[in-house]
Amino acid sequence: MRSTGVYTYALFGLTIRSDLACPELPAGAAPSPAGEVEIACGATPAALAQPRTVGVLYQAQAGQYVLRVPGVGRFLALEGQRIIVEPAPQGDAATVRLFLLGPVLAALLLQRGLVVLNASAVVTPHGRAIAIAGPPLSGKSGLAASLARQGCAWLTDELCVIAWDAEARPMLLPGFPQVKLWRDQLASLGIPPDPCARVRPGLERYRLHWPAAFAAQAAPVHAVYWLGGHPNWSTVPCAACTPAEAYVVMTGATYHSQLLSALGVQVAHFRALSALVPRVRCVRVLPSPATSFVEAFVHDVVSGEAG
Amino acid sequence: MARMLISPETLDQELDGDTVFLHLDSACSCALDDVGTRVWHLLVTHGDTETVVSQILAAYDVDEATLRRDLEPRRAALTAAGLVTVDAQDRA
């Protein structure tokens, strides 16, 4: 099945030709695109022929990834080139896009050999891209949103994609101007929640569209902050990682890290992270919901004082 | 003490004095600090932990008991990750 390409978007340096309307994505082709990706609506297999990994909702093998979400739909990412979407009969369109632009797109980007971290990212006023990674519920998106409110340009939420430019610099690629925040994070930013923008029905997490603060251009990666996990975390609020620690942090922050082998990209990913670690500062930060922590972190990053 | 062999499934990459590893078969990934990297190099060169011990004792101001205590978890980590194997002949 081929996409009719009704819609054209720019995403992570790629031009997306899609049958499916994705209003959250920047419209139009990517400038100097690194490639094209098709998103087509059609039939998908219930299972892969030779899966190397089988999860509750997904299967993966070299060049193929299937995700099945009951009540939402089935998705197939192929060879880094195409995604086929088969929405469930009662599938909510926004929820379909939640999975399409999250785990399914992440699998496709990994198939293309890109580094994909589960992180949020902004560009500081000094033109440095920083990524904020960490375990679930560690406050990645909220911290990035606080930075965006203080003069940083928004790059991406959830999927943080790194590629090398013509000068062999690691660049953080622009995603789309949307962040997903919990109700308390919205409250701390003084933004009332929009009941129509819930990430999923019944969930107190909301999509927030931020076109004004969006950075449409890739920016050189300066630092990756990991929220939590320092061995001396009770006494060390912030610590630069050694190369070995940085590698472990970035491996842990990699989206679908458990699928790299099944997707057949583990060697390429090992080489890519090994090339990335010496070029990027990696800092472990002890996160805190306290206003003072957020203010201090934002101040240090925006002023360029952060390590 | 048993002789250690580097698994042919092991990829390693040195990063500013530390070393990161990928075991191709298990997909296990790990990293060693600068001390662990020194141990790794000695293992690569000599293959047995007794030589590693004697080399480190000659190079550093450390007592043997402390060294063996520090060395063991690193050796165990390398073995557990499948990055090195114990030579079957020596094990027998």
Coordinates of C-alpha atoms in Angstrom, one line a residue:
Chain A
M1 CA 0.0 0.0 0.0
R2 CA 1.4 3.4 -1.0
S3 CA 0.6 6.7 0.8
T4 CA -1.3 9.2 -1.3
G5 CA 0.6 11.8 0.6
V6 CA -2.4 14.1 1.2
Y7 CA -0.5 15.9 4.0
T8 CA 3.1 17.0 4.1
Y9 CA 5.0 17.7 7.3
A10 CA 8.5 18.4 8.5
L11 CA 9.7 16.3 11.4
F12 CA 13.1 15.5 12.8
G13 CA 14.8 16.6 9.5
L14 CA 12.5 14.4 7.4
T15 CA 9.7 15.2 5.1
I16 CA 6.6 13.2 6.0
R17 CA 4.0 12.4 3.4
S18 CA 0.9 11.2 5.2
D19 CA -2.6 10.0 4.5
L20 CA -3.4 10.9 8.1
A21 CA -3.9 14.5 9.2
C22 CA -1.5 15.3 12.0
P23 CA -2.3 18.9 13.0
E24 CA 0.3 19.0 15.7
L25 CA 3.1 18.6 13.1
P26 CA 4.8 21.5 11.3
A27 CA 3.2 21.7 7.8
G28 CA 5.3 21.7 4.7
A29 CA 8.4 19.8 3.6
A30 CA 11.6 19.8 5.7
P31 CA 14.3 22.2 4.5
S32 CA 17.1 20.1 3.0
P33 CA 15.4 16.9 4.1
A34 CA 17.5 13.9 5.1
G35 CA 14.9 11.7 3.6
E36 CA 11.2 11.0 3.2
V37 CA 8.8 8.9 5.3
E38 CA 5.4 7.7 4.2
I39 CA 2.5 7.3 6.6
A40 CA -0.3 5.3 5.0
C41 CA -3.6 4.0 6.3
G42 CA -4.2 0.3 5.5
A43 CA -4.2 -3.2 6.7
T44 CA -1.5 -4.3 9.1
P45 CA -0.4 -7.9 10.1
A46 CA -1.5 -9.1 13.5
A47 CA 1.9 -10.6 14.0
L48 CA 5.3 -10.5 12.3
A49 CA 6.6 -13.6 10.4
Q50 CA 9.8 -14.0 12.4
P51 CA 9.7 -11.8 15.4
R52 CA 12.9 -11.6 17.4
T53 CA 11.2 -9.9 20.3
V54 CA 7.5 -10.3 21.4
G55 CA 6.0 -8.0 24.0
V56 CA 2.5 -7.7 25.3
L57 CA 1.6 -5.1 22.7
Y58 CA 4.5 -5.2 20.2
Q59 CA 6.7 -7.4 18.1
A60 CA 10.0 -6.5 16.4
Q61 CA 12.4 -8.0 13.9
A62 CA 15.0 -6.5 11.6
G63 CA 13.4 -3.7 9.7
Q64 CA 9.9 -4.3 11.1
Y65 CA 8.0 -3.2 14.2
V66 CA 4.3 -3.9 15.0
L67 CA 2.4 -2.2 17.8
R68 CA -1.2 -3.3 18.7
V69 CA -3.1 -1.1 21.1
P70 CA -6.6 -2.5 21.8
G71 CA -9.3 0.1 21.1
V72 CA -6.8 2.4 19.4
G73 CA -5.3 0.5 16.4
R74 CA -2.5 -1.4 14.9
F75 CA 0.8 0.2 13.5
L76 CA 3.6 -1.2 11.4
A77 CA 6.9 0.6 10.9
L78 CA 8.9 -0.7 8.0
E79 CA 12.6 -0.3 7.1
G80 CA 12.8 3.3 8.3
Q81 CA 10.7 4.3 5.3
R82 CA 7.0 3.7 5.9
I83 CA 4.4 3.5 8.6
I84 CA 1.1 1.8 8.1
V85 CA -1.7 2.7 10.4
E86 CA -4.9 0.7 10.9
P87 CA -7.1 2.6 13.3
A88 CA -9.6 0.5 15.4
P89 CA -13.2 1.1 14.4
Q90 CA -13.8 3.3 17.5
G91 CA -10.2 4.6 17.7
D92 CA -9.9 8.2 18.8
A93 CA -7.9 10.1 16.2
A94 CA -5.8 12.0 18.8
T95 CA -5.0 8.8 20.6
V96 CA -4.0 7.1 17.4
R97 CA -1.6 10.0 16.8
L98 CA -0.3 9.7 20.4
F99 CA 1.0 6.2 19.6
L100 CA 1.9 7.0 16.0
L101 CA 4.1 10.0 16.9
G102 CA 5.5 8.2 20.0
P103 CA 6.6 4.6 20.0
V104 CA 5.9 3.8 16.4
L105 CA 7.8 6.8 15.1
A106 CA 10.6 6.1 17.5
A107 CA 11.0 2.6 16.1
L108 CA 11.1 3.9 12.5
L109 CA 13.7 6.5 13.5
L110 CA 15.8 3.8 15.1
Q111 CA 15.4 1.7 11.9
R112 CA 17.0 4.7 10.1
G113 CA 20.0 4.5 12.4
L114 CA 19.3 7.7 14.4
V115 CA 19.9 8.1 18.1
V116 CA 16.5 8.4 19.8
L117 CA 16.4 9.3 23.4
N118 CA 13.3 9.4 25.6
A119 CA 13.8 13.1 26.5
S120 CA 12.5 16.6 26.1
A121 CA 14.8 19.2 24.6
V122 CA 15.1 23.0 24.2
V123 CA 17.6 25.4 22.7
T124 CA 19.0 28.0 25.1
P125 CA 19.4 31.6 24.3
H126 CA 23.1 30.8 23.6
G127 CA 22.0 28.5 20.8
R128 CA 22.9 25.3 22.7
A129 CA 20.5 22.4 22.5
I130 CA 20.0 20.5 25.8
A131 CA 18.1 17.3 26.4
I132 CA 16.4 16.4 29.6
A133 CA 16.1 12.7 30.2
G134 CA 15.2 10.6 33.1
P135 CA 12.9 7.8 34.4
P136 CA 9.1 8.0 33.9
L137 CA 7.5 10.7 36.0
S138 CA 10.8 12.4 36.8
G139 CA 9.6 15.7 35.4
K140 CA 11.4 15.9 32.0
S141 CA 8.6 17.7 30.2
G142 CA 7.8 20.0 33.0
L143 CA 11.4 21.1 33.4
A144 CA 11.7 21.7 29.7
A145 CA 8.5 23.6 29.7
S146 CA 9.8 25.8 32.5
L147 CA 12.9 26.5 30.4
A148 CA 10.7 27.4 27.4
R149 CA 8.8 29.9 29.5
Q150 CA 12.1 31.6 30.3
G151 CA 13.4 32.2 26.8
C152 CA 14.5 28.8 25.6
A153 CA 13.1 27.6 22.2
W154 CA 11.2 24.4 22.2
L155 CA 12.7 21.5 20.2
T156 CA 10.9 18.3 21.2
D157 CA 9.1 16.3 23.8
E158 CA 9.2 12.5 24.3
L159 CA 11.3 11.7 21.3
C160 CA 14.7 13.4 21.2
V161 CA 16.5 12.7 18.0
I162 CA 20.2 13.2 17.3
A163 CA 22.0 13.1 14.0
W164 CA 25.4 14.3 12.7
D165 CA 25.6 17.2 10.4
A166 CA 28.0 17.7 7.5
E167 CA 30.7 18.9 9.9
A168 CA 30.3 15.7 12.0
R169 CA 28.7 17.7 14.8
P170 CA 25.9 16.0 16.8
M171 CA 22.7 17.9 16.2
L172 CA 19.4 17.8 18.0
L173 CA 16.6 17.7 15.5
P174 CA 13.4 19.7 15.8
G175 CA 10.3 17.6 16.6
F176 CA 7.0 19.4 16.9
P177 CA 5.7 22.2 19.1
Q178 CA 3.8 20.2 21.6
V179 CA 4.4 19.1 25.2
K180 CA 2.5 16.7 27.4
L181 CA 2.1 18.0 31.0
W182 CA 0.4 16.8 34.1
R183 CA -2.2 19.0 35.7
D184 CA 0.2 20.0 38.5
Q185 CA 2.9 20.9 36.0
L186 CA 0.4 23.1 34.1
A187 CA -0.6 24.7 37.4
S188 CA 3.0 25.5 38.3
L189 CA 3.2 27.3 34.9
G190 CA 0.0 29.2 35.5
I191 CA -1.7 27.5 32.6
P192 CA -5.3 26.2 33.0
P193 CA -5.8 22.6 31.7
D194 CA -7.9 22.3 28.5
P195 CA -10.3 19.4 29.0
C196 CA -10.3 18.8 25.3
A197 CA -6.6 18.3 25.2
R198 CA -6.3 15.3 27.5
V199 CA -3.6 13.0 26.3
R200 CA -6.0 10.1 26.8
P201 CA -9.5 10.1 28.1
G202 CA -9.6 10.1 31.9
L203 CA -5.9 10.9 32.2
E204 CA -4.8 14.1 34.0
R205 CA -2.2 14.8 31.4
Y206 CA -2.7 17.4 28.7
R207 CA -1.3 18.3 25.4
L208 CA -0.1 21.9 25.1
H209 CA 0.6 23.5 21.7
W210 CA 3.5 26.0 21.7
P211 CA 4.0 27.3 18.2
A212 CA 5.5 30.6 19.2
A213 CA 8.4 29.1 21.2
F214 CA 9.3 26.4 18.6
A215 CA 12.8 26.0 17.2
A216 CA 12.4 24.8 13.6
Q217 CA 16.1 24.4 13.1
A218 CA 18.5 21.7 14.4
A219 CA 20.9 22.9 17.0
P220 CA 24.3 21.4 18.2
V221 CA 23.8 19.2 21.2
H222 CA 25.5 20.7 24.3
A223 CA 24.3 18.6 27.2
V224 CA 22.1 15.8 28.3
Y225 CA 20.7 16.1 31.8
W226 CA 19.6 12.9 33.5
L227 CA 17.1 13.5 36.3
G228 CA 18.0 11.2 39.2
G229 CA 20.0 8.1 39.8
H230 CA 23.3 9.4 41.2
P231 CA 24.9 6.8 43.5
N232 CA 25.4 9.6 46.1
W233 CA 22.2 11.2 45.3
S234 CA 21.3 12.2 48.9
T235 CA 24.4 14.5 49.0
V236 CA 25.2 15.3 45.4
P237 CA 22.5 17.4 43.7
C238 CA 24.4 17.7 40.4
A239 CA 27.3 15.8 39.0
A240 CA 29.1 15.6 35.6
C241 CA 29.3 12.0 34.3
T242 CA 32.5 10.3 33.4
P243 CA 32.4 8.8 29.9
A244 CA 31.5 5.4 31.2
E245 CA 28.6 6.9 33.3
A246 CA 27.5 9.0 30.3
Y247 CA 27.3 5.9 28.1
V248 CA 25.3 4.0 30.7
V249 CA 23.0 7.1 31.1
M250 CA 22.4 7.5 27.4
T251 CA 21.9 3.8 26.9
G252 CA 19.2 3.9 29.7
A253 CA 17.7 7.0 28.1
T254 CA 17.5 5.4 24.6
Y255 CA 13.9 5.0 23.4
H256 CA 13.1 1.3 22.9
S257 CA 16.5 0.3 24.2
Q258 CA 15.1 -3.2 24.7
L259 CA 14.4 -3.5 21.0
L260 CA 17.7 -2.4 19.5
S261 CA 18.9 -6.0 19.0
A262 CA 15.6 -7.2 17.6
L263 CA 15.5 -4.3 15.2
G264 CA 19.0 -5.2 14.0
V265 CA 20.5 -1.8 14.9
Q266 CA 22.4 -2.5 18.1
V267 CA 25.9 -2.3 16.6
A268 CA 25.1 0.9 14.8
H269 CA 23.6 2.3 18.0
F270 CA 26.7 1.3 20.0
R271 CA 28.9 3.1 17.5
A272 CA 26.6 6.1 17.5
L273 CA 26.5 6.4 21.3
S274 CA 30.3 5.9 21.5
A275 CA 30.8 8.7 19.0
L276 CA 28.3 10.9 20.9
V277 CA 29.5 10.5 24.5
P278 CA 32.8 12.4 24.0
R279 CA 31.1 15.2 22.3
V280 CA 28.3 15.9 24.7
R281 CA 28.3 16.9 28.4
C282 CA 26.2 14.5 30.5
V283 CA 25.1 15.6 33.9
R284 CA 23.1 13.8 36.6
V285 CA 20.8 16.0 38.4
L286 CA 18.8 15.2 41.6
P287 CA 15.3 16.4 40.6
S288 CA 12.9 18.0 43.1
P289 CA 9.4 19.4 42.7
A290 CA 10.5 22.3 44.8
T291 CA 10.1 25.7 43.1
S292 CA 13.7 26.6 44.2
F293 CA 15.1 23.6 42.3
V294 CA 13.3 24.5 39.1
E295 CA 14.2 28.1 39.4
A296 CA 17.9 27.4 40.0
F297 CA 18.0 24.8 37.2
V298 CA 16.3 27.2 34.7
H299 CA 18.5 30.1 35.8
D300 CA 21.7 28.1 35.3
V301 CA 20.7 26.7 31.9
V302 CA 19.3 30.0 30.5
S303 CA 22.3 32.0 31.8
G304 CA 24.7 29.4 30.4
E305 CA 26.1 28.6 33.9
A306 CA 25.0 25.0 33.9
G307 CA 27.6 22.4 33.3
Chain B
M1 CA 43.3 -19.2 38.7
A2 CA 41.4 -19.7 35.5
R3 CA 42.4 -18.1 32.2
M4 CA 40.1 -15.5 30.8
L5 CA 39.2 -15.3 27.1
I6 CA 37.6 -12.3 25.5
S7 CA 34.4 -13.4 23.8
P8 CA 34.4 -13.0 20.0
E9 CA 30.9 -11.5 20.5
T10 CA 32.4 -8.5 22.3
L11 CA 32.6 -5.0 20.9
D12 CA 34.6 -2.5 22.9
Q13 CA 35.3 1.2 22.5
E14 CA 37.5 3.4 24.6
L15 CA 36.2 6.8 25.6
D16 CA 38.6 9.2 27.2
G17 CA 40.1 6.5 29.4
D18 CA 36.9 4.6 30.1
T19 CA 35.7 1.7 28.0
V20 CA 32.2 0.7 26.9
F21 CA 31.2 -2.7 25.7
L22 CA 28.5 -4.4 23.7
H23 CA 27.9 -8.2 23.7
L24 CA 26.5 -9.0 20.3
D25 CA 24.7 -12.2 21.3
S26 CA 23.1 -11.1 24.6
A27 CA 22.8 -7.4 23.5
C28 CA 24.1 -6.6 27.0
S29 CA 25.9 -3.3 27.2
C30 CA 28.1 -2.0 30.0
A31 CA 30.9 0.3 30.8
L32 CA 34.2 0.3 32.8
D33 CA 35.8 3.3 34.5
D34 CA 39.5 4.0 34.1
V35 CA 40.6 1.4 36.6
G36 CA 38.4 -1.2 35.0
T37 CA 39.8 -0.2 31.6
R38 CA 43.3 -0.8 32.9
V39 CA 42.3 -4.2 34.1
W40 CA 40.6 -4.9 30.8
H41 CA 43.8 -4.0 28.9
L42 CA 45.8 -6.3 31.1
L43 CA 43.3 -9.1 30.6
V44 CA 43.4 -8.6 26.8
T45 CA 47.2 -8.7 26.9
H46 CA 47.8 -11.5 29.3
G47 CA 44.6 -13.5 29.5
D48 CA 44.9 -14.6 33.2
T49 CA 44.0 -12.8 36.3
E50 CA 47.1 -13.8 38.2
T51 CA 49.2 -11.9 35.7
V52 CA 46.8 -9.0 36.0
V53 CA 47.3 -9.1 39.8
S54 CA 51.1 -9.1 39.6
Q55 CA 51.2 -6.4 37.0
I56 CA 49.0 -4.1 39.0
L57 CA 50.9 -4.8 42.2
A58 CA 54.1 -3.8 40.4
A59 CA 52.6 -0.6 39.0
Y60 CA 50.5 0.7 41.9
D61 CA 50.9 1.2 45.6
V62 CA 48.2 -1.3 46.7
D63 CA 48.2 -4.3 49.0
E64 CA 47.3 -7.6 47.4
A65 CA 44.3 -8.3 49.5
T66 CA 42.7 -5.0 48.6
L67 CA 43.6 -5.4 45.0
R68 CA 42.0 -8.9 44.8
R69 CA 38.9 -7.6 46.6
D70 CA 38.6 -4.7 44.1
L71 CA 39.4 -6.9 41.1
E72 CA 36.9 -9.6 41.8
P73 CA 33.6 -7.7 41.2
R74 CA 35.1 -6.2 37.9
R75 CA 36.1 -9.7 36.7
A76 CA 32.7 -11.0 37.8
A77 CA 30.9 -8.2 35.9
L78 CA 32.8 -8.9 32.8
T79 CA 32.0 -12.6 33.0
A80 CA 28.3 -12.0 33.9
A81 CA 28.0 -9.7 30.9
G82 CA 29.5 -12.4 28.7
L83 CA 32.3 -10.2 27.6
V84 CA 34.9 -12.7 28.8
T85 CA 34.7 -16.4 29.3
V86 CA 36.6 -18.8 31.4
D87 CA 38.9 -21.1 29.4
A88 CA 37.4 -24.6 29.5
Q89 CA 40.7 -26.3 29.9
D90 CA 41.7 -24.3 32.9
R91 CA 38.2 -24.6 34.4
A92 CA 38.5 -28.4 34.1

